[in-house]
Short mmCIF file of C-alpha atoms in Angstrom, two decimals:
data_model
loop_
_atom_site.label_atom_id
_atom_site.label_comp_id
_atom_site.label_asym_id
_atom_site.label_seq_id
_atom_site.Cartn_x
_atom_site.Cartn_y
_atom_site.Cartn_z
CA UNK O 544 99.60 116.08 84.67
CA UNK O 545 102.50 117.47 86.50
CA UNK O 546 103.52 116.41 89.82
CA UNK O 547 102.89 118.70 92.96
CA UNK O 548 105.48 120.68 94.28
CA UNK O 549 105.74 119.77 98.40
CA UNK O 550 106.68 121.92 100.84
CA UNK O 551 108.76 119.99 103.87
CA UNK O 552 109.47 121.61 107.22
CA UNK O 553 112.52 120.25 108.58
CA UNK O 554 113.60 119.84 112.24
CA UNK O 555 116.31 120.01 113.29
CA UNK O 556 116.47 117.93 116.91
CA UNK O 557 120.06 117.45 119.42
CA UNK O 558 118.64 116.59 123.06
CA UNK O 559 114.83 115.72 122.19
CA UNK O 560 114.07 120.23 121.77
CA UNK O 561 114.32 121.58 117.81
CA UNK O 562 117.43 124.08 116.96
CA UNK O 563 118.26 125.99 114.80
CA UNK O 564 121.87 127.70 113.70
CA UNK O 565 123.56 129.50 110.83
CA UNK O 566 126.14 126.48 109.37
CA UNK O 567 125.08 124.33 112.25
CA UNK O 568 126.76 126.57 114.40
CA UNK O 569 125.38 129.11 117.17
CA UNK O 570 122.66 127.02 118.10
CA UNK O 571 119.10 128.73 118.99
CA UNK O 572 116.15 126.81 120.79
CA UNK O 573 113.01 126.99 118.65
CA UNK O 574 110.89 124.72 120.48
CA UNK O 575 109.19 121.31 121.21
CA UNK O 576 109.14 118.52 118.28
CA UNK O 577 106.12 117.45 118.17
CA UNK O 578 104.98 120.64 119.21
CA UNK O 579 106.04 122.05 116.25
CA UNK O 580 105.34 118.84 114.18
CA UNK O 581 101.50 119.49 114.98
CA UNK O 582 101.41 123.32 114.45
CA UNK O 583 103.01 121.97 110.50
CA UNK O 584 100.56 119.30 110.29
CA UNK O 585 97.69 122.02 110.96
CA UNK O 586 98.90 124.61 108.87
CA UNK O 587 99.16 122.12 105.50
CA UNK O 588 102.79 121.37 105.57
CA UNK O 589 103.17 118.40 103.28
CA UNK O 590 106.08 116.49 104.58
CA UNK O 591 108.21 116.63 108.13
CA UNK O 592 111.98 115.71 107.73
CA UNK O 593 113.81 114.96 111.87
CA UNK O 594 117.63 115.73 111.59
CA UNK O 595 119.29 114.67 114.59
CA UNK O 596 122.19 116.45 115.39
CA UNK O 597 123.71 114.86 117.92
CA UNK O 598 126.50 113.14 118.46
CA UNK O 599 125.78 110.69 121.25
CA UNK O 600 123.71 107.38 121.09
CA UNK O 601 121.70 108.60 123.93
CA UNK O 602 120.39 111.62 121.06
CA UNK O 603 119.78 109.28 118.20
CA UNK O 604 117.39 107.05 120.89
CA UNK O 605 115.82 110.91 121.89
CA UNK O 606 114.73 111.01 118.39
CA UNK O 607 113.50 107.52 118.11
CA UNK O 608 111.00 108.69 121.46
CA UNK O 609 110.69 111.43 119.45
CA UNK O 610 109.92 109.99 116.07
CA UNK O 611 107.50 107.62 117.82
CA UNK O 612 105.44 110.41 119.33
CA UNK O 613 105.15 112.17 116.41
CA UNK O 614 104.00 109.79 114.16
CA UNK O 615 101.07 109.06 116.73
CA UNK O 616 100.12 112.84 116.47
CA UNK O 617 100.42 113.59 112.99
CA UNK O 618 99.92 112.16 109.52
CA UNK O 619 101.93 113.51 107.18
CA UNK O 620 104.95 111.64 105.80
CA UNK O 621 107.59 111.73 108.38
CA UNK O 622 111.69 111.37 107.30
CA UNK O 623 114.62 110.75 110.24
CA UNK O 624 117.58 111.41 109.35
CA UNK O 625 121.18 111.31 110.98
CA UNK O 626 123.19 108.42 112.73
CA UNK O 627 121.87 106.02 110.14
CA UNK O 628 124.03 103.39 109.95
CA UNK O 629 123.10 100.22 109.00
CA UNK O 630 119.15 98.46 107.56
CA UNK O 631 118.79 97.45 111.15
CA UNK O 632 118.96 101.45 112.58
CA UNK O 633 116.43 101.91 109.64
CA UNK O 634 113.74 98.73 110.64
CA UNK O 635 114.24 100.45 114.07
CA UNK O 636 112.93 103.69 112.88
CA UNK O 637 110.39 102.27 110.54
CA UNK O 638 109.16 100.67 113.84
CA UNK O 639 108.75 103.85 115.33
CA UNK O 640 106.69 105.46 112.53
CA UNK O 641 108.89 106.74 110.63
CA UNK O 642 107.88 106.93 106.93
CA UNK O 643 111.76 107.41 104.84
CA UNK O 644 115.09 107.71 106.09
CA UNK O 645 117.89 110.04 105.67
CA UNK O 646 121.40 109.03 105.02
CA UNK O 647 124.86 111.04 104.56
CA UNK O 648 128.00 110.14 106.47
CA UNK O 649 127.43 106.37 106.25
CA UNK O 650 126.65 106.32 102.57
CA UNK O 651 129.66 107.96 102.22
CA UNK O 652 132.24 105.89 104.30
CA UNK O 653 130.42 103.16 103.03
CA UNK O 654 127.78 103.33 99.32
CA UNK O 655 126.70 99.69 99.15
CA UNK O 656 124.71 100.89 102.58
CA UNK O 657 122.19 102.47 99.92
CA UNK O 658 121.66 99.10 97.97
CA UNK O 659 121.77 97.48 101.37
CA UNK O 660 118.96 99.56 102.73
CA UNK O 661 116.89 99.44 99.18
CA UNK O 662 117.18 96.32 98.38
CA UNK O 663 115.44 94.84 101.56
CA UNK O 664 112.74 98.02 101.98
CA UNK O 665 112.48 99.66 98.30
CA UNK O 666 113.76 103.17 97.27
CA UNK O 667 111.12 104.92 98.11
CA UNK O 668 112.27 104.55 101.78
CA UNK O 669 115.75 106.28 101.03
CA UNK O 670 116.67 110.00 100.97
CA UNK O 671 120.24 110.49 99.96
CA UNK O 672 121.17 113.62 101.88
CA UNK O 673 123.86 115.51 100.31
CA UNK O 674 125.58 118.82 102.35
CA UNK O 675 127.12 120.36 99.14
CA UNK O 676 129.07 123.41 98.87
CA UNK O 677 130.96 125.30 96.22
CA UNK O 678 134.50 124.41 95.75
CA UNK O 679 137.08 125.01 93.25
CA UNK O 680 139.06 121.96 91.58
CA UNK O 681 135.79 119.55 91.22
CA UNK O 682 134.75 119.29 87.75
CA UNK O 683 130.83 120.60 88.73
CA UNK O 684 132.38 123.11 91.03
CA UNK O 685 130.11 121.70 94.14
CA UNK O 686 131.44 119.70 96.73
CA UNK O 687 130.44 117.00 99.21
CA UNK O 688 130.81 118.04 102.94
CA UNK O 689 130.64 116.14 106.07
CA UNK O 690 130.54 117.31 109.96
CA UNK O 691 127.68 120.43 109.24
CA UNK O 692 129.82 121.56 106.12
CA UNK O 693 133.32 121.52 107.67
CA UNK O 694 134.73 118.96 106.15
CA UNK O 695 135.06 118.29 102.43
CA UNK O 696 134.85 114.49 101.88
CA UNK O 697 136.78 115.05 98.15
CA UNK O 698 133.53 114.09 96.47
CA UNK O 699 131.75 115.73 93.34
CA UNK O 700 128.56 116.56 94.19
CA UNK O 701 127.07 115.68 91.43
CA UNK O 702 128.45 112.27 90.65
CA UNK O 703 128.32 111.33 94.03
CA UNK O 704 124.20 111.90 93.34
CA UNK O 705 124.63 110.07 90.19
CA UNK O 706 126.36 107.23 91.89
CA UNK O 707 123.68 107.39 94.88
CA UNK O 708 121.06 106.66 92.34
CA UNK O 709 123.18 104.21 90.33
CA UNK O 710 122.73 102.42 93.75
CA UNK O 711 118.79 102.94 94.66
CA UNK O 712 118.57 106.31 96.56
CA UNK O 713 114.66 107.07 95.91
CA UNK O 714 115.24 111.31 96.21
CA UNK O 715 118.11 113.56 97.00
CA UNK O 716 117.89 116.05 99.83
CA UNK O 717 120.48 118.53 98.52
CA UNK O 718 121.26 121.44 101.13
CA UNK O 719 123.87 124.24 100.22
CA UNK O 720 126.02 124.22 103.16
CA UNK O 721 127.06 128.10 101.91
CA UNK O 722 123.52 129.38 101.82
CA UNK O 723 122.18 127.21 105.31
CA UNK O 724 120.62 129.26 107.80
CA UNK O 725 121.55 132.90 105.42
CA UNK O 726 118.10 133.54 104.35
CA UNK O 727 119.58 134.61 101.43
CA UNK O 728 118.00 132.25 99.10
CA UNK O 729 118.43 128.51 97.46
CA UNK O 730 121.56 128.05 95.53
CA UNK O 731 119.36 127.93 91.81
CA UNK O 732 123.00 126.84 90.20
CA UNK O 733 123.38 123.73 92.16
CA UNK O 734 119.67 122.51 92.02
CA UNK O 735 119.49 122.71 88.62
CA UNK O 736 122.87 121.38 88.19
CA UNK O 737 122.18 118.00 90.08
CA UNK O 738 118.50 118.33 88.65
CA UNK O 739 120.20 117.25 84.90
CA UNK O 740 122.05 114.31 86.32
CA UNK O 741 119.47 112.42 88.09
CA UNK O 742 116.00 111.56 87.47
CA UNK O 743 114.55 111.37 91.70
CA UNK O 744 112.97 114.14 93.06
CA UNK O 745 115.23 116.37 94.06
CA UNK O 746 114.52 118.08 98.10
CA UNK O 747 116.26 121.60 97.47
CA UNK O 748 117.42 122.81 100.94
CA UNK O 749 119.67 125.74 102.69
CA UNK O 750 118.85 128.90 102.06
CA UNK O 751 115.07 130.19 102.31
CA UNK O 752 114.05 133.54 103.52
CA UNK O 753 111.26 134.58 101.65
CA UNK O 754 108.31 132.33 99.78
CA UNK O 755 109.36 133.44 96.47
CA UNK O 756 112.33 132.07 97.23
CA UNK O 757 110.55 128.19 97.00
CA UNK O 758 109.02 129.68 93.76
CA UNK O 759 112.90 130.34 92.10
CA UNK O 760 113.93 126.75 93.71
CA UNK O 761 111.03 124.90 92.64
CA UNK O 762 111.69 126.50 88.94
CA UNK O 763 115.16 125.71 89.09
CA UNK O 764 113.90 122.60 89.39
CA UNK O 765 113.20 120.85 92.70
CA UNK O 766 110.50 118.78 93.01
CA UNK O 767 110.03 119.94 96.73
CA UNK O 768 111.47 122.87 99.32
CA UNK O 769 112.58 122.52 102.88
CA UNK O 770 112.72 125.03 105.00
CA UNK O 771 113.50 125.73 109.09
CA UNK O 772 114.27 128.47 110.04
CA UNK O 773 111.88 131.00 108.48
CA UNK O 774 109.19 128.41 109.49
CA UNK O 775 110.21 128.05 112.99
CA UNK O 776 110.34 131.86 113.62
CA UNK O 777 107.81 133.24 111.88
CA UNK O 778 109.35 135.03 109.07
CA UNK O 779 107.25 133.15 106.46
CA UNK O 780 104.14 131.25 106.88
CA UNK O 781 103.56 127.43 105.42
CA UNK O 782 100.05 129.44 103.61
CA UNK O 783 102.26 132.19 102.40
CA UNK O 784 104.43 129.51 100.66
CA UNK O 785 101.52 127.97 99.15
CA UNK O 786 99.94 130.82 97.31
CA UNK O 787 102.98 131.90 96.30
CA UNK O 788 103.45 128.45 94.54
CA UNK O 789 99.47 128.60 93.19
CA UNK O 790 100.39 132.35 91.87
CA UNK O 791 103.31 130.87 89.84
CA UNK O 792 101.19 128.03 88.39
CA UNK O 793 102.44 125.43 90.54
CA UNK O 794 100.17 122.58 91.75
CA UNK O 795 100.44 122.46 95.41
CA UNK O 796 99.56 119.11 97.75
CA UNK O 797 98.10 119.69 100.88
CA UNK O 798 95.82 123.46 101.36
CA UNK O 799 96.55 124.98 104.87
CA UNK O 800 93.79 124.92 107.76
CA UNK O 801 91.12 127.44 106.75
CA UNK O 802 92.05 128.04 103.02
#
């Protein structure tokens, strides 16, 4: 029996309100977190991933308030992401409902944090998130980037997911930093590319403007599609998605409110 193809709405949070940006730059308020978190919940979303975005400690405890009301409101699987640092900053977050955690500049400084973090919760708990982009003198071609894409860290993108494995991450969030915020669709090239090296679902993010745009991605080979912009603003509906997915003879988790 093949395995369900989820669709994840992903917010992105700096200051306790959800943004949203082309590159994580030009930053546009799209509304209330758990707000939004319930209007996903209702309309059959089948997983919520919190980035936070900002900087400061006072943001990261924002999103733990944050995290904490959501998880009383809704209950679908819930993953926090950013400022991750250590297992203790992921017990704290646990604590406040959330279900996973997201890692990416820490695992990088620092890769035993992924054994650290797996070893004493499991690997189901860990989401390696990897900001790739194309660049030229890498032997896959794709690149790791830190600071929203601005920075190459002078990592392969695919044997850094390899190596993230190697060490216990439970799924890879992999977001084209070229195609983030564009609309233009999922880089197909790079999903399937780190889809042959590693054998966790892979979260294929960046890019989505249309739903048949999570069909190509999820036939490329991801085993689930995040979206936020085209979510947030209405250019594509979480139902929309769905029978788009059913149409191409994919199974589908959760059915949205009234199908």
């Amino acid at each position: 029996m093949s395995v369900a193809v989820r669709i994840i709405a992903c917010l992105d949070v700096h200051d306790g309100r959800v943004v949203k940006g082309v590159n994580f730059q030009n930053l546009r308020d799209a509304g209330d977190p758990v707000e939004l978190a319930t209007v996903y919940d209702r309309a059959g979303v089948d997983e919520l991933t919190f980035l936070d975005i900002s900087a400061s400690h006072e943001g990261r405890a924002t999103t733990r308030e944050v995290v904490g009301r959501t998880a009383e409101t809704v209950f679908i699987p819930l993953t926090v992401g950013g400022g991750i640092a250590s297992a203790s900053d992921v017990d704290d977050l646990l604590r406040h409902g959330a279900d996973k955690v997201g890692v990416n500049t820490a695992a990088i400084r620092r890769p035993e944090l992924i054994s650290e973090i797996t070893s004493r919760f499991g690997n189901q708990v860990l989401v390696l998130s990897v900001d790739a982009r194309r660049e030229a003198g890498l032997p896959s071609g794709f690149g790791v980037t830190t600071h929203g894409g601005r920075q190459s860290a002078g990592l392969d993108a695919l044997e850094w997911a390899r190596q993230a494995v190697d060490l216990g991450a439970g799924e890879i969030l992999l977001n084209s930093m070229d195609a983030d915020g564009t609309t233009a669709g999922f880089d197909l090239e790079m999903i399937e590319a780190v889809r042959k090296v590693v054998d966790v679902p892979v979260i294929a993010s960046g890019g989505a403007g249309t739903a048949d745009h999570f069909v190509d991605a999820a036939r490329a080979g991801a085993d689930a599609v995040l979206a936020a912009s085209v979510f947030h603003f209405g250019t594509v509906s979480v139902a929309e998605v769905k029978e788009k997915m059913t149409a191409a003879g994919f199974e589908i988790r959760n059915e949205p409110a009234g199908a």
